[in-house]
Tab-separated table of C-alpha atoms in Angstrom:
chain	number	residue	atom	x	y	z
A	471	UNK	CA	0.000	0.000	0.000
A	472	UNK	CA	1.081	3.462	-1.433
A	473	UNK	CA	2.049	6.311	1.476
A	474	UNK	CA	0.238	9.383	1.320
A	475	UNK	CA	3.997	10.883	0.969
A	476	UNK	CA	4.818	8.817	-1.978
A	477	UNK	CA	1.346	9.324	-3.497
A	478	UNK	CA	2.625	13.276	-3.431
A	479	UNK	CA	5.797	12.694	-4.460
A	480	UNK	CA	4.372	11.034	-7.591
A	481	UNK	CA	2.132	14.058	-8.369
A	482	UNK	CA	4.822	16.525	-8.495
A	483	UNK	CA	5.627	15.757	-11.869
A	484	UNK	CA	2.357	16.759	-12.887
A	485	UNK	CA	2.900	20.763	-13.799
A	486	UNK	CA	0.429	23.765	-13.927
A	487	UNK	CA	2.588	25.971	-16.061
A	488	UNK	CA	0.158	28.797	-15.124
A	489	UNK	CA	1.221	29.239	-11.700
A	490	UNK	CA	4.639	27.272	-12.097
A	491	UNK	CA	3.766	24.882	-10.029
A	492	UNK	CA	2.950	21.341	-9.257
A	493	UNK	CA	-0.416	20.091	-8.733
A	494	UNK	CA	0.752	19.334	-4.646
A	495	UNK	CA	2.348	23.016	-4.739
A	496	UNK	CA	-1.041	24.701	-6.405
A	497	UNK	CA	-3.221	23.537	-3.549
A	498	UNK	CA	-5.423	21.687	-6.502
A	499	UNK	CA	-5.545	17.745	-4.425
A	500	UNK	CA	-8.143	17.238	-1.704
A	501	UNK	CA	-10.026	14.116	-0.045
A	502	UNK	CA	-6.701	11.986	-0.614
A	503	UNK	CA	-8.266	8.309	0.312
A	504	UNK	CA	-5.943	5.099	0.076
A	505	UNK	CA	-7.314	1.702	1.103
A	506	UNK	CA	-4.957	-1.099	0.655
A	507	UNK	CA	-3.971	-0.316	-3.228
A	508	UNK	CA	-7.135	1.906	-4.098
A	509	UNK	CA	-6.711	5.525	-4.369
A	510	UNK	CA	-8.535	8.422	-5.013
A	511	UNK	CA	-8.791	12.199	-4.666
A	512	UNK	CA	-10.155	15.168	-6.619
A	513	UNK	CA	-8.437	18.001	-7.954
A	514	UNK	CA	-9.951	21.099	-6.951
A	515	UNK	CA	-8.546	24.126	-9.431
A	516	UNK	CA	-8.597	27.354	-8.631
A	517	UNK	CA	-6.754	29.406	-10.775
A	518	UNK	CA	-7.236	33.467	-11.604
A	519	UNK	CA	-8.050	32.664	-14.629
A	520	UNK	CA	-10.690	29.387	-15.080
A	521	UNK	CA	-8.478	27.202	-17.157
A	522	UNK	CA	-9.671	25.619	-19.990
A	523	UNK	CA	-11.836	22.212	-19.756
A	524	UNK	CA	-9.001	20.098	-21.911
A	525	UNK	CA	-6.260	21.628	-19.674
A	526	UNK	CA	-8.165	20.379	-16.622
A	527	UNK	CA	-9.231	16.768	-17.811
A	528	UNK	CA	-5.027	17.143	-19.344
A	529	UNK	CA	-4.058	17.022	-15.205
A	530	UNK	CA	-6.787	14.911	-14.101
A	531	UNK	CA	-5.066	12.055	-16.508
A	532	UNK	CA	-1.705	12.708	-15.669
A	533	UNK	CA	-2.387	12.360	-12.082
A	534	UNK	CA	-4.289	9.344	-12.662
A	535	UNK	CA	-1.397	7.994	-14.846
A	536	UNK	CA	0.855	8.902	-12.270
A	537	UNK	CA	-0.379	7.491	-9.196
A	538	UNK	CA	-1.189	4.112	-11.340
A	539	UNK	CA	2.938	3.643	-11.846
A	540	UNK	CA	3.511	3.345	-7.908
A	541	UNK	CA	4.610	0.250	-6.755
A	542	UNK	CA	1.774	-1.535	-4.443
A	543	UNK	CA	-0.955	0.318	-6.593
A	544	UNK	CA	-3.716	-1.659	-8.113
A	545	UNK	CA	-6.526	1.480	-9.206
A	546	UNK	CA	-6.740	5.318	-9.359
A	547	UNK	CA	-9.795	7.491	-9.093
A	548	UNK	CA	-8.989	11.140	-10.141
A	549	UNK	CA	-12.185	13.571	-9.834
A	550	UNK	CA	-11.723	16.707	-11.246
A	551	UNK	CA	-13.751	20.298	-11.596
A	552	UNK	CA	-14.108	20.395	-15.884
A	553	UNK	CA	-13.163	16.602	-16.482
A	554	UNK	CA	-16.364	15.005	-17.638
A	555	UNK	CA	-16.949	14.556	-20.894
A	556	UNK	CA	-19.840	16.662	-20.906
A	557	UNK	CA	-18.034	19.247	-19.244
A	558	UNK	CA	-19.503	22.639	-18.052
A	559	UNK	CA	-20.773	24.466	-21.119
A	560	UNK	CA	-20.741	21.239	-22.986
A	561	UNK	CA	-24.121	21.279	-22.716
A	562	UNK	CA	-24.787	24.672	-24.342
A	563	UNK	CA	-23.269	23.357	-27.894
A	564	UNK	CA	-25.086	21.915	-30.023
A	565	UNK	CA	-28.053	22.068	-27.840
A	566	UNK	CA	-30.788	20.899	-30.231
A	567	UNK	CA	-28.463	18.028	-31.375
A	568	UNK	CA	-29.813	14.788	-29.842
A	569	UNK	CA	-26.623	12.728	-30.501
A	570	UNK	CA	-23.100	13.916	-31.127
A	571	UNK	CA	-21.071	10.502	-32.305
A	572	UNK	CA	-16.742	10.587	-32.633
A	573	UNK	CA	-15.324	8.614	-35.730
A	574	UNK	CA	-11.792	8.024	-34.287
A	575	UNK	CA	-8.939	6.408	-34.987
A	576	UNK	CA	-5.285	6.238	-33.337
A	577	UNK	CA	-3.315	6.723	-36.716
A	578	UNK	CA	-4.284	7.697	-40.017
A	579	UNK	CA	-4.680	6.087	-43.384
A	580	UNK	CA	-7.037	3.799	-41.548
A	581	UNK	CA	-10.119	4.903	-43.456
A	582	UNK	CA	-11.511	6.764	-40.841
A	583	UNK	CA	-13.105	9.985	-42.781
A	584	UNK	CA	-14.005	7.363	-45.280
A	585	UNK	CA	-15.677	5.707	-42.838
A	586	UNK	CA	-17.403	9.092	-41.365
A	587	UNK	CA	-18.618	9.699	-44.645
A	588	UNK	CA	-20.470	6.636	-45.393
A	589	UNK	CA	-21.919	6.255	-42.108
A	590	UNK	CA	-23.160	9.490	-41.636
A	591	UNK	CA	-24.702	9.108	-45.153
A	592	UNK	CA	-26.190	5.321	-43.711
A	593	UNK	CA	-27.968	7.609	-41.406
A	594	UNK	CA	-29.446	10.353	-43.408
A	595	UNK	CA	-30.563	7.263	-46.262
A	596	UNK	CA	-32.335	5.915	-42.964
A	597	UNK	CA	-34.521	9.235	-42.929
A	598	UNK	CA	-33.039	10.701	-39.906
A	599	UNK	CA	-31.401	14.239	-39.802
A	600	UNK	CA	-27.765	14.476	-39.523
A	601	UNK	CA	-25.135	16.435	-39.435
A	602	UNK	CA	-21.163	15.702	-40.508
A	603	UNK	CA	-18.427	18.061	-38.935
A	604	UNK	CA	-14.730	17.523	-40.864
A	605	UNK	CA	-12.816	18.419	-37.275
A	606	UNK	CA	-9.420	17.459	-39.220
A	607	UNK	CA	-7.806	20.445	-38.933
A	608	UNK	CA	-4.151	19.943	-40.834
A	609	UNK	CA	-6.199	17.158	-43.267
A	610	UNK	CA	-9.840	17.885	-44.066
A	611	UNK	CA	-11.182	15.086	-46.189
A	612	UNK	CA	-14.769	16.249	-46.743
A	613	UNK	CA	-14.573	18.879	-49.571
A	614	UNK	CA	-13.409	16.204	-51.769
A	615	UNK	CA	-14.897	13.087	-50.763
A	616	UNK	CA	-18.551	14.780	-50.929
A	617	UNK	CA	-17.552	16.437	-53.959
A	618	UNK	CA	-18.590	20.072	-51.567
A	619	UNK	CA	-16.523	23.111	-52.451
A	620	UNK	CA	-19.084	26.233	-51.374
A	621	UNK	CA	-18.315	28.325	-48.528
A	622	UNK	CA	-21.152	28.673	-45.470
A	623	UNK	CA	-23.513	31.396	-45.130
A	624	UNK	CA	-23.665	33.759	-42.531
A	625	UNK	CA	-26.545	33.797	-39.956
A	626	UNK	CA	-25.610	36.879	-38.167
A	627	UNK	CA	-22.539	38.465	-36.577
A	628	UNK	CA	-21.782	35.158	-34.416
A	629	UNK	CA	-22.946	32.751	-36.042
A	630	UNK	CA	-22.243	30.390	-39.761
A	631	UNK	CA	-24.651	28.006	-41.123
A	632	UNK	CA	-23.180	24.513	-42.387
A	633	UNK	CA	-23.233	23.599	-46.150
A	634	UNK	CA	-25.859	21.301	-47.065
A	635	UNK	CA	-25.238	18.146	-49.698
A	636	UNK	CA	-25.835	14.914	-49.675
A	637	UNK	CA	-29.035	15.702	-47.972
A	638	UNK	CA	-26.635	16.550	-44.470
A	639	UNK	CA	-25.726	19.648	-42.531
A	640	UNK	CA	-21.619	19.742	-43.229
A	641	UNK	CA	-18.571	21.575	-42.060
A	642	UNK	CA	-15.518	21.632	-42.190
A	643	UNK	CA	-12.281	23.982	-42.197
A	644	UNK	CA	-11.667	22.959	-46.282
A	645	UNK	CA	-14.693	25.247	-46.756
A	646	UNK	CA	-12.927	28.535	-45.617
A	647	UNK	CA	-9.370	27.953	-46.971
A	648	UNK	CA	-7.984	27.189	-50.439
A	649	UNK	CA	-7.354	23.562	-51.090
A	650	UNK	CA	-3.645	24.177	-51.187
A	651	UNK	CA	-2.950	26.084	-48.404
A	652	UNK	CA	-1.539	24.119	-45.385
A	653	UNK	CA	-3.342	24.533	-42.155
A	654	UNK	CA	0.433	25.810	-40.588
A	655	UNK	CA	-1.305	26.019	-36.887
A	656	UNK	CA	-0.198	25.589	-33.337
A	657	UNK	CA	-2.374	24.082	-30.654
A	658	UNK	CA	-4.547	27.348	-29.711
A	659	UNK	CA	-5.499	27.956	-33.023
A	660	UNK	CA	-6.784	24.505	-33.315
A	661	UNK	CA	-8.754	24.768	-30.245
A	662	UNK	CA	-10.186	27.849	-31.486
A	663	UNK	CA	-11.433	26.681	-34.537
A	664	UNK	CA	-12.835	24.018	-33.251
A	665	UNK	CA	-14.291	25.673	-30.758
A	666	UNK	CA	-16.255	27.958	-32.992
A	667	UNK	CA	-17.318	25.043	-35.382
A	668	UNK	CA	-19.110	23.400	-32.167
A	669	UNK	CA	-20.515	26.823	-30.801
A	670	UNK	CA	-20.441	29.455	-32.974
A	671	UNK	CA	-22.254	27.004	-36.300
A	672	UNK	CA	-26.014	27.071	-36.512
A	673	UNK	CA	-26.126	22.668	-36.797
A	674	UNK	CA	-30.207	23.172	-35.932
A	675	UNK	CA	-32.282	20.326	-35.297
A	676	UNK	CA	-30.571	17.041	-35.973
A	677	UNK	CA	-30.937	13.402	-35.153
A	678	UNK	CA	-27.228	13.032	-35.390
A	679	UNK	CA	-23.861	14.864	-35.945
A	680	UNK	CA	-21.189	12.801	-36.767
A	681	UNK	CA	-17.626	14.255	-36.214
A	682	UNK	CA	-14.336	12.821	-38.045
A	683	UNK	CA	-11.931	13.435	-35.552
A	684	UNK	CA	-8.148	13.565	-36.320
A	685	UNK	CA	-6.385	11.194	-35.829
A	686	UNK	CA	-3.869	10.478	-32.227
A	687	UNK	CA	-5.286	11.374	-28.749
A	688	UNK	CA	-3.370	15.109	-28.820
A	689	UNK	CA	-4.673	18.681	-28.064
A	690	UNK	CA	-7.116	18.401	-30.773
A	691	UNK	CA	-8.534	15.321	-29.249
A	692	UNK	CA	-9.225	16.966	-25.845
A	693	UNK	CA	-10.719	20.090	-27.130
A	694	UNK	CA	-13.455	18.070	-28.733
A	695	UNK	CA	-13.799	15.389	-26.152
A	696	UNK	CA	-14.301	18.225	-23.498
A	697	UNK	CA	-16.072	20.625	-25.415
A	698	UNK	CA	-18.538	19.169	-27.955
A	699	UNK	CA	-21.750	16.690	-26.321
A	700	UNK	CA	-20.351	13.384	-27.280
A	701	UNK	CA	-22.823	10.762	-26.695
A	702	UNK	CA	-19.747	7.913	-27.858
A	703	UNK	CA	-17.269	7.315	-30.180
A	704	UNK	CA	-16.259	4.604	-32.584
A	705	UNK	CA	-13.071	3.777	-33.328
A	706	UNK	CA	-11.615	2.758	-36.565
A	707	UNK	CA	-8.633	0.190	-37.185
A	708	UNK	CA	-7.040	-1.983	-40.084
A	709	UNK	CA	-6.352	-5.805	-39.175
A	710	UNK	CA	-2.341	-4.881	-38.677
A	711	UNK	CA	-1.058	-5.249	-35.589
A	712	UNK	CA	0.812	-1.624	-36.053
A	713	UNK	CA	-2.932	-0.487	-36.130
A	714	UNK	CA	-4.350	-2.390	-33.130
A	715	UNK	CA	-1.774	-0.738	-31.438
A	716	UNK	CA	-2.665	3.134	-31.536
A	717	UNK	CA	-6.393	2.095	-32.096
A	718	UNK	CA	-6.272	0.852	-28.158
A	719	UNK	CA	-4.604	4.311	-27.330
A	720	UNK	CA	-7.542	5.852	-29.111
A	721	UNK	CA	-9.739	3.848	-26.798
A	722	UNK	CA	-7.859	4.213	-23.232
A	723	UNK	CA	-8.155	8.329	-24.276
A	724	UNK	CA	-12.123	7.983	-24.517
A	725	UNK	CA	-12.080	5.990	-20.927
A	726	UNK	CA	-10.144	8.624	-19.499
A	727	UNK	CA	-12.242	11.294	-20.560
A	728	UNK	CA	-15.492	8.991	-19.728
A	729	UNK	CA	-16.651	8.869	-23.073
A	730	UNK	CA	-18.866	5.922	-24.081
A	731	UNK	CA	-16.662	3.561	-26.645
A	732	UNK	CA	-19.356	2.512	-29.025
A	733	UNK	CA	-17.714	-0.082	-30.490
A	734	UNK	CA	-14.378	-1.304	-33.041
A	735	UNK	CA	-14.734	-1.277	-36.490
A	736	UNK	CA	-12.445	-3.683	-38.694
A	737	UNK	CA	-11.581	-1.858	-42.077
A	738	UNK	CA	-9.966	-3.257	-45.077
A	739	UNK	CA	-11.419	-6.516	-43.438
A	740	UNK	CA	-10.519	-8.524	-46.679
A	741	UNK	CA	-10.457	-7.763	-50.774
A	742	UNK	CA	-13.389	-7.523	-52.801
A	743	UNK	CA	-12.835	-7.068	-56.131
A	744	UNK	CA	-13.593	-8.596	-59.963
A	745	UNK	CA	-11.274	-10.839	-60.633
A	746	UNK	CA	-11.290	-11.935	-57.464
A	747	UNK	CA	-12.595	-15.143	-55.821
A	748	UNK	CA	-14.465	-14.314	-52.652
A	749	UNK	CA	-12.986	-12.612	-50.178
A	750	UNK	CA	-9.420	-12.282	-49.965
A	751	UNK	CA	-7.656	-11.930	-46.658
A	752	UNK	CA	-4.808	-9.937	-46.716
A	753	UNK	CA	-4.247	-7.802	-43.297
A	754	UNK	CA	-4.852	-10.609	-41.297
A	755	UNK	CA	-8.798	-10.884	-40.783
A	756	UNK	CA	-10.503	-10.977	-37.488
A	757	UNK	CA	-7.482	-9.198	-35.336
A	758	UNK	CA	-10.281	-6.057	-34.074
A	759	UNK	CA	-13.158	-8.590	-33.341
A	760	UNK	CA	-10.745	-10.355	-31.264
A	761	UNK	CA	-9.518	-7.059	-29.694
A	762	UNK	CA	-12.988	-6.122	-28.995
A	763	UNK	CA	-13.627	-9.090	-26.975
A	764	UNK	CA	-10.126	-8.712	-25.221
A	765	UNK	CA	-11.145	-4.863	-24.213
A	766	UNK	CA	-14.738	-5.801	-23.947
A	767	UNK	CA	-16.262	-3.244	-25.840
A	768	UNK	CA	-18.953	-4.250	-29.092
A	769	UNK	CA	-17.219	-4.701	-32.458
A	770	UNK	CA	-19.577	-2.846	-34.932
A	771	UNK	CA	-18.846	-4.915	-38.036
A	772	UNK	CA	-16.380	-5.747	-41.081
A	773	UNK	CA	-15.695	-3.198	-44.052
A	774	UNK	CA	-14.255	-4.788	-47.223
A	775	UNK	CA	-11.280	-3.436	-48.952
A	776	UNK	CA	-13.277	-2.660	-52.091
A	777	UNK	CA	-11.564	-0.428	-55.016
A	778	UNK	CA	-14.797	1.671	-55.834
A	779	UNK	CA	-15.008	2.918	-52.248
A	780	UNK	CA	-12.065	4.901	-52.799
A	781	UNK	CA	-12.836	6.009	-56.504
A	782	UNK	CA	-16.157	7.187	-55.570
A	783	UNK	CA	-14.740	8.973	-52.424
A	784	UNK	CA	-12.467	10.916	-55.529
A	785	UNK	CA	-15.360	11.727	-57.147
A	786	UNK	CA	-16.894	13.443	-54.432
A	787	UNK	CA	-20.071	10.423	-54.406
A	788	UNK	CA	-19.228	8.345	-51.302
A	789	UNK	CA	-20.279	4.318	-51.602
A	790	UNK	CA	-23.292	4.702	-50.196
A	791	UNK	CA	-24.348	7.227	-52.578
A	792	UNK	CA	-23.037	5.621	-55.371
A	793	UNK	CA	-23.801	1.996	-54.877
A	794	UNK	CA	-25.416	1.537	-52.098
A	795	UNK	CA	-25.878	-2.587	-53.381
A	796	UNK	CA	-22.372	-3.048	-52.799
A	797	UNK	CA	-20.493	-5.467	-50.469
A	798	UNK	CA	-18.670	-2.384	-49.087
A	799	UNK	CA	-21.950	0.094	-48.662
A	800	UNK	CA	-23.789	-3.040	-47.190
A	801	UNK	CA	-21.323	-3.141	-44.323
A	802	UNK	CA	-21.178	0.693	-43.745
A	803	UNK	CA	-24.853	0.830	-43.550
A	804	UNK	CA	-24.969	-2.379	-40.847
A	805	UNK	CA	-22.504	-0.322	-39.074
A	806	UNK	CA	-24.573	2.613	-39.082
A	807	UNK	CA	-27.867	0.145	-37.472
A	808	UNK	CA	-25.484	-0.921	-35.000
A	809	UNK	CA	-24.354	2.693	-33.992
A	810	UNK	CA	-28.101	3.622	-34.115
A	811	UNK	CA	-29.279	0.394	-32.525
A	812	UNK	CA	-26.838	1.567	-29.718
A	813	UNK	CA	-28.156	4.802	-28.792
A	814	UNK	CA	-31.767	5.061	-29.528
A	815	UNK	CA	-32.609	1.100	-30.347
A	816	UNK	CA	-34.075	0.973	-27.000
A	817	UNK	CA	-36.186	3.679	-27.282
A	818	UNK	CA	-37.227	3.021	-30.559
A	819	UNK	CA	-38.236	-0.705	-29.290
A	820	UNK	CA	-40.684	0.763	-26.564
A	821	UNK	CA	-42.338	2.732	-29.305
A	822	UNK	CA	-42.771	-0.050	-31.290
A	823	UNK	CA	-40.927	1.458	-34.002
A	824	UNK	CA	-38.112	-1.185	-34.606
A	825	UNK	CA	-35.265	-1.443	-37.031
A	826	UNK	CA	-35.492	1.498	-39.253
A	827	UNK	CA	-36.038	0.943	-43.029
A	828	UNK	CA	-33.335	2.174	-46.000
A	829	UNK	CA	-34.795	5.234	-48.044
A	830	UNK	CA	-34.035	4.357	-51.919
């Protein structure tokens, strides 16, 4: 069992650069409580200026992490003012949004916007009003694979409304800026863009917004994780082992943040393509179901390495869209029921409404 002094000592190399301090130093622990190897405190800040929800939720995780690597140690609870994933003010965005959904994934070239695309689309072809938000800063993906390149309108002094195509409510950064200029940003500016795409964008009434998050678990991450509604996240991995790997990082970040993980979704599962016999497995098939057990979180289905999902992202018509009979817009769509059958399947059971039905 941990000493109170060592649990300190531990915390001291968790810094609040705004004071120069340590966590100990800043006054910020309280209700320290160790029983045999379970401990847990809260941070109460008080700063003289209120520090940003993602910079609070940033110490609450490195204390936990901290306290976790002390020998005799076998859990850490970490409460802090601003950490929960609906943190204050979280609940002013997007207020007439009843479901804000993360498409994640710990590294790119995964097919994660891919995968945002098509699912959001699942949704809207399902009759239900949704929204997409492109939060890739340095790589927006949505101008080009929804074939989108109009700027939004203004509402008033404060506020933009989102481009509409593909019968959705869209934004993204790729709107405002020409396609070649690079998004040359540090971590404030970030923040503040996404920021005002969450507060300061008229979304309206939706069913659903579903936001294609960057990929890692950086600044970028936090900002939306403590700032926009989320009701959960998917995350998005190939079969590789390389992938598996940051994909669980992606994961542990929405635990820490205590954000619902929706569920793992296998992509590039195996080829599909003329020519081919059946279905080819070349990545290794099966790796993220088996993950998804292992972390015991749902796995939301297989996605097909199929070449027309990339040559109709090109052309600006997502699968979906443009073949919605395919093996590859089949499993996107199932995807989307599961993500839907998740958060409002319930409800929609005690209405009697059931599985919804696929709008030609």
């Amino acid at each position: 069992m941990p000493s109170t002094q060592e649990v300190f000592a531990a915390l001291k190399a968790v810094r609040v650069d705004a004071v120069d301090k340590d966590v100990v130093a800043a006054g910020f622990v309280k209700d320290l409580v160790i029983s045999g190897g379970a401990v847990s405190f809260e941070l109460k800040v008080s700063l003289p200026k209120p520090p940003a929800p993602a910079e609070v939720e940033a110490w609450r995780a490195a204390s936990e992490q901290a306290v976790k690597a002390l020998p005799g140690v076998t859990s850490a609870h970490v409460k802090a003012q601003g950490a929960s994933a609906k943190a204050p003010g979280a609940r002013d965005v997007m207020p007439q949004v009843r479901h804000v959904v993360a498409v994640a994934s710990g590294k790119g070239g995964v097919g994660k916007s891919t995968t945002a695309a098509n699912v959001a689309l699942a949704l809207a072809r399902k009759g239900l009003r949704v929204g997409l938000l492109d939060a890739d800063i340095y790589g927006p993906s949505m101008p080009t694979m929804l074939g989108v390149n109009e700027k939004p309108v203004a509402v008033d002094d404060k506020r933009i409304r989102p481009v509409q195509a593909h019968g959705m409510s869209i934004m993204s950064i790729g709107f405002l800026v020409d396609p070649d200029t690079p998004m040359v940003w540090r971590g404030p500016m970030v923040h503040g863009a996404l920021s005002q795409f969450l507060e300061q964008v008229d979304w309206g009434e939706l069913d659903y917004v579903i936001v294609d998050m960057p990929p890692g678990t950086g600044d970028a991450q936090l900002t939306l994780t403590q700032r926009a509604p989320l009701s959960g996240a998917v995350i998005v991995s190939t079969p590789q082992q390389v992938s598996l790997i940051d994909a669980r990082k992606g994961l542990k970040m929405f635990e820490q943040v205590r954000v619902p993980v929706l569920g793992l979704i296998e992509n590039m599962s195996y080829l599909v393509a003329d020519g081919v016999d059946g279905e080819l497995d070349l990545f290794g098939r099966g790796s993220v179901a088996r993950a998804a057990a292992e972390l015991k979180v749902p796995f939301l289905g297989e996605v097909p390495l199929q070449p027309a999902v990339s040559a109709s992202g090109d052309a600006g018509t997502p699968i979906v869209s443009a073949d919605p009979e395919c093996a590859a817009a089949r499993a996107y769509m199932a995807v989307a029921e599961a993500i839907h059958a998740a958060l409002d399947g319930a409800e929609e059971a005690k209405r009697g409404l059931g599985s919804m039905a696929w709008q030609a």
